[in-house]
Short mmCIF file of C-alpha atoms in Angstrom, two decimals:
data_model
loop_
_atom_site.label_atom_id
_atom_site.label_comp_id
_atom_site.label_asym_id
_atom_site.label_seq_id
_atom_site.Cartn_x
_atom_site.Cartn_y
_atom_site.Cartn_z
CA UNK K 1128 0.11 0.14 -0.03
CA UNK K 1129 3.17 2.31 0.61
CA UNK K 1130 5.28 1.76 -2.50
CA UNK K 1131 1.70 2.61 -4.53
CA UNK K 1132 0.73 5.71 -2.76
CA UNK K 1133 4.53 6.89 -3.22
CA UNK K 1134 3.65 5.85 -7.44
CA UNK K 1135 0.03 8.08 -7.13
CA UNK K 1136 2.39 11.35 -5.07
CA UNK K 1137 5.11 10.40 -7.92
CA UNK K 1138 2.47 10.73 -10.82
CA UNK K 1139 1.19 14.17 -8.47
CA UNK K 1140 4.36 16.01 -8.32
CA UNK K 1141 5.00 14.72 -12.48
CA UNK K 1142 2.06 16.56 -13.80
CA UNK K 1143 2.34 19.51 -10.85
CA UNK K 1144 5.89 19.85 -13.42
CA UNK K 1145 4.57 20.13 -16.12
CA UNK K 1146 1.09 21.64 -15.65
CA UNK K 1147 1.15 25.25 -17.71
CA UNK K 1148 0.06 27.56 -14.82
CA UNK K 1149 3.26 26.67 -13.75
CA UNK K 1150 6.61 28.86 -13.38
CA UNK K 1151 7.29 30.36 -16.91
CA UNK K 1152 2.72 30.66 -17.70
CA UNK K 1153 3.56 32.14 -13.73
CA UNK K 1154 5.24 34.63 -14.45
CA UNK K 1155 3.96 35.74 -18.06
CA UNK K 1156 0.23 36.19 -16.23
CA UNK K 1157 1.53 38.25 -13.35
CA UNK K 1158 3.14 40.10 -15.59
CA UNK K 1159 0.28 40.90 -17.51
CA UNK K 1160 -1.58 41.84 -14.77
CA UNK K 1161 0.42 44.45 -14.09
CA UNK K 1162 0.47 45.87 -17.64
CA UNK K 1163 -3.32 45.44 -16.97
CA UNK K 1164 -3.07 48.03 -14.05
CA UNK K 1165 -1.11 50.05 -16.01
CA UNK K 1166 -2.43 51.28 -18.35
CA UNK K 1167 -6.15 51.46 -16.35
CA UNK K 1168 -3.93 54.27 -14.08
CA UNK K 1169 -2.79 56.18 -16.89
CA UNK K 1170 -6.39 55.95 -18.36
CA UNK K 1171 -7.53 56.57 -14.87
CA UNK K 1172 -5.33 60.08 -15.54
CA UNK K 1173 -5.80 61.21 -18.55
CA UNK K 1174 -9.29 61.20 -17.88
CA UNK K 1175 -8.81 62.57 -14.44
CA UNK K 1176 -7.38 65.31 -16.21
CA UNK K 1177 -9.11 65.95 -19.30
CA UNK K 1178 -12.27 66.54 -16.21
CA UNK K 1179 -9.83 68.32 -14.13
CA UNK K 1180 -9.52 71.34 -17.28
CA UNK K 1181 -13.26 70.98 -18.38
CA UNK K 1182 -14.28 72.42 -15.13
CA UNK K 1183 -11.39 75.04 -15.79
CA UNK K 1184 -13.25 76.08 -18.94
CA UNK K 1185 -16.43 76.63 -17.40
CA UNK K 1186 -15.75 78.40 -14.89
CA UNK K 1187 -14.32 80.96 -16.76
CA UNK K 1188 -17.05 79.87 -20.03
CA UNK K 1189 -19.67 79.38 -17.89
CA UNK K 1190 -22.60 77.35 -19.97
CA UNK K 1191 -26.01 78.90 -21.02
CA UNK K 1192 -28.67 78.56 -18.89
CA UNK K 1193 -31.51 76.91 -20.04
CA UNK K 1194 -35.01 77.61 -20.74
CA UNK K 1195 -37.56 76.80 -18.18
CA UNK K 1196 -40.64 78.18 -19.86
CA UNK K 1197 -43.32 74.37 -20.23
CA UNK K 1198 -41.56 73.46 -17.18
CA UNK K 1199 -44.25 72.52 -13.71
CA UNK K 1200 -42.72 73.49 -10.98
CA UNK K 1201 -42.86 72.61 -7.78
CA UNK K 1202 -41.24 74.17 -4.95
CA UNK K 1203 -42.67 74.07 -0.66
CA UNK K 1204 -43.23 76.50 1.66
CA UNK K 1205 -43.77 78.81 -1.46
CA UNK K 1206 -46.02 81.16 0.80
CA UNK K 1207 -43.64 83.38 2.45
CA UNK K 1208 -39.32 84.73 1.16
CA UNK K 1209 -37.39 82.29 -0.66
CA UNK K 1210 -39.69 80.64 -1.83
CA UNK K 1211 -42.42 82.97 -2.91
CA UNK K 1212 -39.79 84.93 -5.00
CA UNK K 1213 -38.41 81.54 -5.73
CA UNK K 1214 -42.13 81.07 -7.38
CA UNK K 1215 -42.00 84.61 -8.80
CA UNK K 1216 -39.29 84.02 -11.18
CA UNK K 1217 -39.66 80.96 -12.55
CA UNK K 1218 -42.64 82.42 -13.10
CA UNK K 1219 -41.64 85.15 -14.64
CA UNK K 1220 -39.64 82.62 -16.81
CA UNK K 1221 -42.83 80.99 -17.96
CA UNK K 1222 -43.23 78.29 -15.72
CA UNK K 1223 -46.23 76.84 -14.42
CA UNK K 1224 -46.55 77.70 -10.92
CA UNK K 1225 -46.80 74.47 -8.39
CA UNK K 1226 -46.55 76.25 -5.09
CA UNK K 1227 -46.64 73.98 -1.81
CA UNK K 1228 -47.86 75.35 2.31
CA UNK K 1229 -48.82 74.68 5.30
CA UNK K 1230 -49.86 78.61 5.34
CA UNK K 1231 -52.94 79.11 3.25
CA UNK K 1232 -53.13 82.62 2.75
CA UNK K 1233 -49.91 82.59 2.39
CA UNK K 1234 -49.77 80.04 0.14
CA UNK K 1235 -52.71 81.48 -2.24
CA UNK K 1236 -51.42 85.43 -1.99
CA UNK K 1237 -47.83 84.05 -4.04
CA UNK K 1238 -50.56 82.07 -7.12
CA UNK K 1239 -52.14 85.40 -6.48
CA UNK K 1240 -49.48 87.79 -7.34
CA UNK K 1241 -48.43 85.01 -10.02
CA UNK K 1242 -52.20 85.26 -12.16
CA UNK K 1243 -52.03 88.36 -11.73
CA UNK K 1244 -48.60 88.99 -13.85
CA UNK K 1245 -50.34 87.39 -16.10
CA UNK K 1246 -48.18 83.74 -14.96
CA UNK K 1247 -49.53 80.61 -14.60
CA UNK K 1248 -50.02 78.68 -10.83
CA UNK K 1249 -51.77 76.65 -8.28
CA UNK K 1250 -52.57 75.78 -4.58
CA UNK K 1251 -52.01 72.78 -2.89
CA UNK K 1252 -52.10 72.62 1.47
CA UNK K 1253 -49.97 70.31 1.93
CA UNK K 1254 -48.77 68.58 5.96
CA UNK K 1255 -44.92 67.86 3.96
CA UNK K 1256 -43.62 65.82 6.71
CA UNK K 1257 -46.31 63.07 6.04
CA UNK K 1258 -45.48 60.88 3.75
CA UNK K 1259 -49.16 59.94 4.11
CA UNK K 1260 -50.13 63.23 2.99
CA UNK K 1261 -47.76 64.37 -0.17
CA UNK K 1262 -48.35 61.89 -1.54
CA UNK K 1263 -52.12 61.82 -1.80
CA UNK K 1264 -51.29 65.71 -3.08
CA UNK K 1265 -48.39 63.93 -5.95
CA UNK K 1266 -51.33 62.03 -7.26
CA UNK K 1267 -53.77 65.63 -7.71
CA UNK K 1268 -50.85 67.13 -8.89
CA UNK K 1269 -50.95 65.43 -12.25
CA UNK K 1270 -55.10 64.78 -12.64
CA UNK K 1271 -55.06 68.37 -12.15
CA UNK K 1272 -51.67 70.09 -13.92
CA UNK K 1273 -49.64 67.06 -15.29
CA UNK K 1274 -46.00 66.22 -14.11
CA UNK K 1275 -43.76 67.38 -12.18
CA UNK K 1276 -40.47 68.33 -13.87
CA UNK K 1277 -38.24 71.10 -11.74
CA UNK K 1278 -39.19 68.97 -7.83
CA UNK K 1279 -37.54 72.76 -5.81
CA UNK K 1280 -37.78 71.04 -1.98
CA UNK K 1281 -37.25 74.14 0.32
CA UNK K 1282 -39.80 74.61 2.75
CA UNK K 1283 -37.90 74.39 6.57
CA UNK K 1284 -37.37 75.88 10.67
CA UNK K 1285 -34.11 76.78 12.11
CA UNK K 1286 -34.13 76.43 16.34
CA UNK K 1287 -31.92 78.53 17.28
CA UNK K 1288 -30.11 78.27 20.92
CA UNK K 1289 -27.67 75.85 22.71
CA UNK K 1290 -29.04 72.29 21.99
CA UNK K 1291 -28.68 72.26 25.93
CA UNK K 1292 -32.35 74.00 25.30
CA UNK K 1293 -33.45 73.03 22.35
CA UNK K 1294 -36.49 70.62 22.99
CA UNK K 1295 -37.20 67.30 21.75
CA UNK K 1296 -40.43 68.33 19.24
CA UNK K 1297 -38.23 71.63 17.97
CA UNK K 1298 -35.49 68.62 16.98
CA UNK K 1299 -38.27 67.02 15.88
CA UNK K 1300 -39.78 68.64 13.43
CA UNK K 1301 -36.74 70.67 12.44
CA UNK K 1302 -35.32 66.97 10.96
CA UNK K 1303 -39.15 65.96 9.81
CA UNK K 1304 -39.57 69.83 7.60
CA UNK K 1305 -35.64 69.69 7.16
CA UNK K 1306 -34.74 66.37 6.02
CA UNK K 1307 -37.09 63.16 5.94
CA UNK K 1308 -40.25 66.24 3.70
CA UNK K 1309 -37.03 65.52 1.12
CA UNK K 1310 -37.08 61.77 0.91
CA UNK K 1311 -40.49 61.57 0.61
CA UNK K 1312 -41.15 64.41 -1.93
CA UNK K 1313 -38.53 62.32 -4.01
CA UNK K 1314 -39.93 59.45 -3.63
CA UNK K 1315 -43.13 60.88 -5.13
CA UNK K 1316 -42.19 63.05 -7.81
CA UNK K 1317 -38.73 61.27 -8.89
CA UNK K 1318 -40.00 57.88 -10.01
CA UNK K 1319 -42.03 60.50 -12.96
CA UNK K 1320 -38.97 62.51 -13.93
CA UNK K 1321 -36.86 58.42 -14.12
CA UNK K 1322 -39.41 57.12 -16.70
CA UNK K 1323 -38.92 60.37 -19.07
CA UNK K 1324 -35.40 60.94 -18.24
CA UNK K 1325 -35.63 64.52 -18.04
CA UNK K 1326 -36.42 66.18 -14.39
CA UNK K 1327 -34.56 68.39 -11.96
CA UNK K 1328 -34.26 68.05 -8.29
CA UNK K 1329 -33.49 71.05 -5.92
CA UNK K 1330 -32.50 70.87 -2.40
CA UNK K 1331 -32.61 74.08 0.11
CA UNK K 1332 -29.20 72.94 1.95
CA UNK K 1333 -26.68 75.59 3.73
CA UNK K 1334 -24.21 77.35 5.19
CA UNK K 1335 -24.92 75.24 7.96
CA UNK K 1336 -24.74 72.59 5.80
CA UNK K 1337 -20.79 72.65 5.68
CA UNK K 1338 -19.79 73.81 8.86
CA UNK K 1339 -21.11 73.58 12.28
CA UNK K 1340 -22.75 76.59 14.40
CA UNK K 1341 -23.43 77.23 17.37
CA UNK K 1342 -27.46 77.22 18.13
CA UNK K 1343 -27.93 75.87 15.15
CA UNK K 1344 -27.28 72.00 16.39
CA UNK K 1345 -30.21 70.78 15.21
CA UNK K 1346 -29.77 72.72 12.27
CA UNK K 1347 -26.77 71.75 11.31
CA UNK K 1348 -27.47 67.87 11.51
CA UNK K 1349 -30.07 68.47 9.10
CA UNK K 1350 -28.62 70.48 6.03
CA UNK K 1351 -25.57 67.96 6.91
CA UNK K 1352 -28.61 65.21 5.49
CA UNK K 1353 -29.74 67.50 2.95
CA UNK K 1354 -25.59 67.68 0.73
CA UNK K 1355 -25.29 63.71 1.94
CA UNK K 1356 -28.78 63.19 0.50
CA UNK K 1357 -28.15 64.51 -2.57
CA UNK K 1358 -25.27 63.62 -3.27
CA UNK K 1359 -26.52 60.06 -3.44
CA UNK K 1360 -29.48 60.63 -4.67
CA UNK K 1361 -26.41 61.55 -7.37
CA UNK K 1362 -24.76 58.56 -7.14
CA UNK K 1363 -28.17 56.39 -7.57
CA UNK K 1364 -28.69 57.74 -10.08
CA UNK K 1365 -25.19 58.08 -12.32
CA UNK K 1366 -24.42 53.96 -11.42
CA UNK K 1367 -27.64 53.00 -12.97
CA UNK K 1368 -27.32 51.04 -15.57
CA UNK K 1369 -30.50 52.77 -17.04
CA UNK K 1370 -30.23 56.35 -18.70
CA UNK K 1371 -30.93 58.85 -15.86
CA UNK K 1372 -28.31 61.55 -17.68
CA UNK K 1373 -31.57 63.83 -18.15
CA UNK K 1374 -32.07 63.95 -14.80
CA UNK K 1375 -30.24 66.91 -13.19
CA UNK K 1376 -29.32 67.61 -9.53
CA UNK K 1377 -28.93 71.37 -7.43
CA UNK K 1378 -27.67 71.92 -3.83
CA UNK K 1379 -28.05 75.82 -2.70
CA UNK K 1380 -25.81 76.50 0.36
CA UNK K 1381 -26.81 79.99 0.92
CA UNK K 1382 -25.05 81.95 4.49
CA UNK K 1383 -27.29 84.15 5.88
CA UNK K 1384 -30.81 85.59 3.67
CA UNK K 1385 -33.46 87.91 4.96
CA UNK K 1386 -36.17 85.05 5.10
CA UNK K 1387 -37.37 86.18 9.05
CA UNK K 1388 -36.17 82.48 10.56
CA UNK K 1389 -32.27 84.05 11.41
CA UNK K 1390 -33.91 86.95 13.84
CA UNK K 1391 -30.20 87.79 15.72
CA UNK K 1392 -27.45 87.51 12.41
CA UNK K 1393 -23.89 88.47 13.87
CA UNK K 1394 -21.55 89.50 11.07
CA UNK K 1395 -18.34 90.85 12.23
CA UNK K 1396 -17.55 92.51 8.75
CA UNK K 1397 -21.27 93.58 6.87
CA UNK K 1398 -18.51 94.68 3.36
CA UNK K 1399 -17.81 91.30 3.40
CA UNK K 1400 -20.92 88.42 4.13
CA UNK K 1401 -23.31 90.42 4.00
CA UNK K 1402 -26.90 90.06 4.94
CA UNK K 1403 -29.02 89.14 1.82
CA UNK K 1404 -32.38 89.65 0.86
CA UNK K 1405 -34.79 86.94 -1.05
CA UNK K 1406 -34.88 88.46 -4.37
CA UNK K 1407 -30.74 88.66 -4.44
CA UNK K 1408 -30.71 85.23 -3.39
CA UNK K 1409 -32.83 83.93 -5.72
CA UNK K 1410 -30.99 85.24 -8.47
CA UNK K 1411 -28.24 83.35 -8.11
CA UNK K 1412 -30.80 80.30 -7.37
CA UNK K 1413 -32.05 80.89 -9.72
CA UNK K 1414 -29.51 80.47 -12.37
CA UNK K 1415 -27.47 77.54 -10.58
CA UNK K 1416 -30.58 75.64 -12.31
CA UNK K 1417 -30.81 76.97 -14.70
CA UNK K 1418 -26.97 76.82 -15.06
CA UNK K 1419 -27.77 73.11 -14.26
CA UNK K 1420 -24.53 73.50 -11.61
CA UNK K 1421 -24.70 70.45 -9.10
CA UNK K 1422 -24.35 73.19 -5.88
CA UNK K 1423 -23.98 76.63 -4.61
CA UNK K 1424 -22.83 78.60 -1.61
CA UNK K 1425 -24.04 82.02 -1.43
CA UNK K 1426 -22.04 83.91 -2.02
CA UNK K 1427 -20.49 81.99 -3.82
CA UNK K 1428 -16.76 82.95 -3.25
CA UNK K 1429 -17.59 80.61 0.29
CA UNK K 1430 -17.17 77.05 -1.34
CA UNK K 1431 -14.08 78.21 -3.14
CA UNK K 1432 -12.72 79.15 0.53
CA UNK K 1433 -14.51 76.34 1.88
CA UNK K 1434 -12.96 73.67 -0.36
CA UNK K 1435 -9.82 76.02 0.10
CA UNK K 1436 -9.08 75.59 3.83
CA UNK K 1437 -10.26 71.81 4.19
CA UNK K 1438 -7.45 70.82 3.03
CA UNK K 1439 -5.13 71.73 6.78
CA UNK K 1440 -5.66 70.49 9.93
CA UNK K 1441 -8.76 71.03 11.22
CA UNK K 1442 -7.07 73.60 13.43
CA UNK K 1443 -6.64 75.63 10.77
CA UNK K 1444 -9.36 77.02 9.52
CA UNK K 1445 -11.08 77.45 12.81
CA UNK K 1446 -8.73 80.10 12.90
CA UNK K 1447 -10.21 81.91 9.82
CA UNK K 1448 -13.80 81.14 11.70
CA UNK K 1449 -13.03 83.13 14.91
CA UNK K 1450 -12.00 85.88 12.55
CA UNK K 1451 -14.81 86.61 10.47
CA UNK K 1452 -16.73 85.47 14.17
CA UNK K 1453 -20.87 86.01 12.29
CA UNK K 1454 -23.50 83.21 12.73
CA UNK K 1455 -26.37 84.04 14.91
CA UNK K 1456 -27.37 84.39 18.72
CA UNK K 1457 -29.14 82.50 20.67
CA UNK K 1458 -33.07 83.52 20.07
#
C-alpha cells in the first residue's frame, strides 16, 4: 500500500511540474496583470486631467442658461420668503408653478401675485412632514396640472438656541421638515422623472450644512443630511445601468438670507458677508438651476474658501472662523 501511495504522489508531482500554470506561465500572468493595471491607471489619470481642464474651462465660460418655459415647477414653502421669490422668478421665465405650503393664506397670496402678472400657478396645501399627505397631493397634481419636472425642496424651520435648551419637539420637527420631507417628496416625484429621463431636483441646504455653527446644532444636522442625500441620489442615478443623464440635481447652500428665520444674525464684517435679501439669493438660485450647477454657495466665494481650507488640519480653518466671528445668536 505504501508503495502505491508513493507512486501516486510521484505521479501528482510530475503532473504538477508539467502543468501550464506553473513557473513561466505564472510569471507571464503576473506581467500581464501588471501591464493591464498600469494601462487602467494611465486611462484614469487622463480622464481626471481631462475632466479637470473641462471644469476650468466651464468656470471661465459658464454654460448657457437653459429655458424653463413650460416646465412644471413645484416649490415647497412657497407662501413666503425665498419660496415665494423663487415662484415669482420661475413664473416670469414661463414656468407653470405649483405652490405648496401649510399656510393657506400665504400660499394663495403667492399664486394671486403670479396670476396678476399673467403667469400660471396652482395652490396646494400640504404638511410635508406627512408622507401620506404628500402622496395624495402628488396624485392630485398629476391629474390637475401634470407631471412635475422641477422639484424644489425649500420648506424649512430653524430652531436657534443652544442644544441643551432645544426641546425634543423642536428637534423632531426640524428633522421632519428639513430632512425627511425631502425623502418623501423624492419618492413621490422622482419615479416620473426617471420614466421620462427628464427632470431637475433642487434642495435647499445651507452653509450650516457645510460648517458647524453654535446655536444651530439640530439645524446643522439636517442641512448636512440634505447635502449627503443629494450626493447619494446623484450616485444612484449615475451608476444605474439605465440612462438617467437627463435628471439634474442642484444643492443650494446660502449663508444668511433675510427670510425671517434668522432672528439675531451676528456679522463682524458686513461688507464681506452681508445679509442677503430673498430677491438677491433667488437670482443666484435660479441661475444655478438654469446652468445645471451641482452645488453652489451664496455668496459663491464661500464655496472656494471652504474647499481650500478643508485641505488644512482641522484647527487651521478655525482661526479663520474665529476671525470672521459671524453666525446667529440664540433667540
